[in-house]
Amino acid sequence: MARPGRKRARASTHGRAIGRDAAERRTRAMSAVDMAWLRMEHPTNLMMVTALFIFDRPLDPRRLERTIASRLLRYDRFRRRVVERGTLVKKPTWELDRRFELSAHLRRVALPAPGGEEELRELVSALMSSPLDYSKPLWQIHHIENYDRGCAVLVRIHHAIADGIALMGVLRSLTDDRPKRRRLESRPRGARLAESQPGQRPRSAPTGLRRAASLASRVLREEARILADPGRALELARLGIGGTSVLGRLLLRPADPPTALKGPLGVAKLAAWSEPLPLSDVKAVGKVTGSTVNDVLVAAVTGALRSYLAKRGEPVDDLAFHAAVPVNLRSPASRASLGNRFGLVFVELPLTLADPLERLFEVRDRMRELKGSPEAGVALGLLGTLGMTSTEIQKLLVEHIGARTTLVVTNVPGPRRTVYMAGRPLRTLLFWVPQSGRVGLGISFISYAGNVRLGVASDKGLVPDPETIVALFHREFEKLMDLARGAPRRKAS
């Protein structure tokens, strides 16, 4: 027979273990890369991914609420808020919100008459300028009624929760392939996204990218020395060792020139979007020119920015600046997880080229060169290290890299066929990327049901008329269509 004291000791140990398990369920560590996106938040540059669903017919508010409750809240992170603890270096964690209420995140709002696109654009811009409540899980959904005989649903999710690819999976889980389901609460089609684990990296990333990320993490342990001593970065750049030389180039690259697109930021942001472009037309231009869909879209945006700056009286014939382009580094296995697993490449846009086809060929060649470089992996390592540094060093690095970037350009694939939310067919899907590093312009493309849409998010003080960029984009794409029809088929070099 065991002694009573030993029983009590074992019971006490068992109780502590249960307590630890309960605490772990309540609190989960945040990965270093997710920390980086969390800490990039600034009143003049909010780190929110924004998506807009547009419907031709009104949604039943109760059915929409049940859809959100049964689909979105399956993902554990949407019930967790960010809690920061620590003294010198605060370490944020995901902690279950014991006071969670769906009503705090799902709001109903009606557009003022006449309830057209202008009123919708004003509301989207106002919400894009408003921060999320950090005392609650970092997301919010607005059910927008009285819009053009139908309605819209605006989704705002903090970038720390997940990147664009993962969030598209989350948003896709809110929809169905058919208008009706026998059981709304049944598991949505596709695997549930899991929580990302701190320190995880995409297993299937090319060896060069993994090596570059490792090198970046190792070198950036001394990021304070690098920033304080540019000669140190120059020394690293001259080493010529894979990702280390790329890191040196990133740190040593001259700042982008001042233009109307770059400068001090304000709180107010503006949203604009394009009419749909048939994806088949974009692919047709790409087929003739040996380019990808992304190459064609980026080339059209480059032409639009060239024309926009020229209209504002700025010289463009010798102008060069960079766009940050996200690159997905997820392995097939990690596609079913939240968190951020992408790198960045920084492409210099060929604004000096007036000819649309030559501009497209140059974009294609530059993007092809960057795809074969370790730059995306280096950026991933940079973000991971950024998340673990002190606030002062984070600020220095964000401003240092932000000075070398003028805009963010991203392209996210959406559903290929019409999908349904709360029983209604989704007519249009739009998307806006946050502009990190004190960048004032974001260009986002999203494909849905055979069409591509452009979304522009701009700082109101820098670009007060983002709809002009949208109109110029349409004009530039039409030029490419006209020229591609008469151009001989050309393969990539």
PDB file of C-alpha atoms in Angstrom, residues 37-48 128-129 131 134 158 263 265-269 398 402 408 433-442 457-459:
ATOM      1  CA  TRP A  37       3.992  41.853 -38.898  1.00  0.00           C
ATOM      2  CA  LEU A  38       2.398  42.610 -35.560  1.00  0.00           C
ATOM      3  CA  ARG A  39       5.097  45.128 -34.685  1.00  0.00           C
ATOM      4  CA  MET A  40       5.039  46.844 -38.062  1.00  0.00           C
ATOM      5  CA  GLU A  41       1.669  48.274 -37.051  1.00  0.00           C
ATOM      6  CA  HIS A  42       1.681  52.072 -36.948  1.00  0.00           C
ATOM      7  CA  PRO A  43      -1.213  54.573 -36.733  1.00  0.00           C
ATOM      8  CA  THR A  44      -0.323  55.745 -40.247  1.00  0.00           C
ATOM      9  CA  ASN A  45       0.088  52.237 -41.666  1.00  0.00           C
ATOM     10  CA  LEU A  46      -2.220  49.540 -40.328  1.00  0.00           C
ATOM     11  CA  MET A  47      -1.218  45.919 -40.942  1.00  0.00           C
ATOM     12  CA  MET A  48      -4.626  44.663 -42.044  1.00  0.00           C
ATOM     13  CA  MET A 128      -9.265  50.712 -43.938  1.00  0.00           C
ATOM     14  CA  SER A 129      -8.105  53.782 -41.975  1.00  0.00           C
ATOM     15  CA  PRO A 131      -7.375  50.251 -36.382  1.00  0.00           C
ATOM     16  CA  TYR A 134      -6.159  45.086 -29.675  1.00  0.00           C
ATOM     17  CA  HIS A 158      -4.540  41.499 -39.099  1.00  0.00           C
ATOM     18  CA  GLY A 263       6.683  60.698 -48.419  1.00  0.00           C
ATOM     19  CA  LEU A 265       2.157  59.232 -44.246  1.00  0.00           C
ATOM     20  CA  GLY A 266      -1.115  60.236 -42.649  1.00  0.00           C
ATOM     21  CA  VAL A 267      -3.869  58.232 -40.999  1.00  0.00           C
ATOM     22  CA  ALA A 268      -6.445  58.484 -43.802  1.00  0.00           C
ATOM     23  CA  LYS A 269      -6.313  55.820 -46.528  1.00  0.00           C
ATOM     24  CA  VAL A 398      11.551  48.926 -41.038  1.00  0.00           C
ATOM     25  CA  GLY A 402      10.872  51.097 -46.339  1.00  0.00           C
ATOM     26  CA  VAL A 408       3.789  46.764 -52.585  1.00  0.00           C
ATOM     27  CA  VAL A 433      -2.696  44.419 -49.170  1.00  0.00           C
ATOM     28  CA  PRO A 434      -1.284  46.411 -46.226  1.00  0.00           C
ATOM     29  CA  GLN A 435       1.693  48.639 -46.977  1.00  0.00           C
ATOM     30  CA  SER A 436       4.482  47.724 -44.594  1.00  0.00           C
ATOM     31  CA  GLY A 437       7.549  49.773 -43.810  1.00  0.00           C
ATOM     32  CA  ARG A 438       5.885  53.181 -44.078  1.00  0.00           C
ATOM     33  CA  VAL A 439       5.055  52.582 -47.743  1.00  0.00           C
ATOM     34  CA  GLY A 440       2.084  54.602 -48.988  1.00  0.00           C
ATOM     35  CA  LEU A 441       0.806  52.592 -51.967  1.00  0.00           C
ATOM     36  CA  GLY A 442      -0.450  49.012 -52.268  1.00  0.00           C
ATOM     37  CA  ALA A 457      -4.885  51.248 -51.402  1.00  0.00           C
ATOM     38  CA  SER A 458      -3.205  54.615 -51.043  1.00  0.00           C
ATOM     39  CA  ASP A 459      -2.273  57.181 -48.442  1.00  0.00           C
TER      40      ASP A 459
END
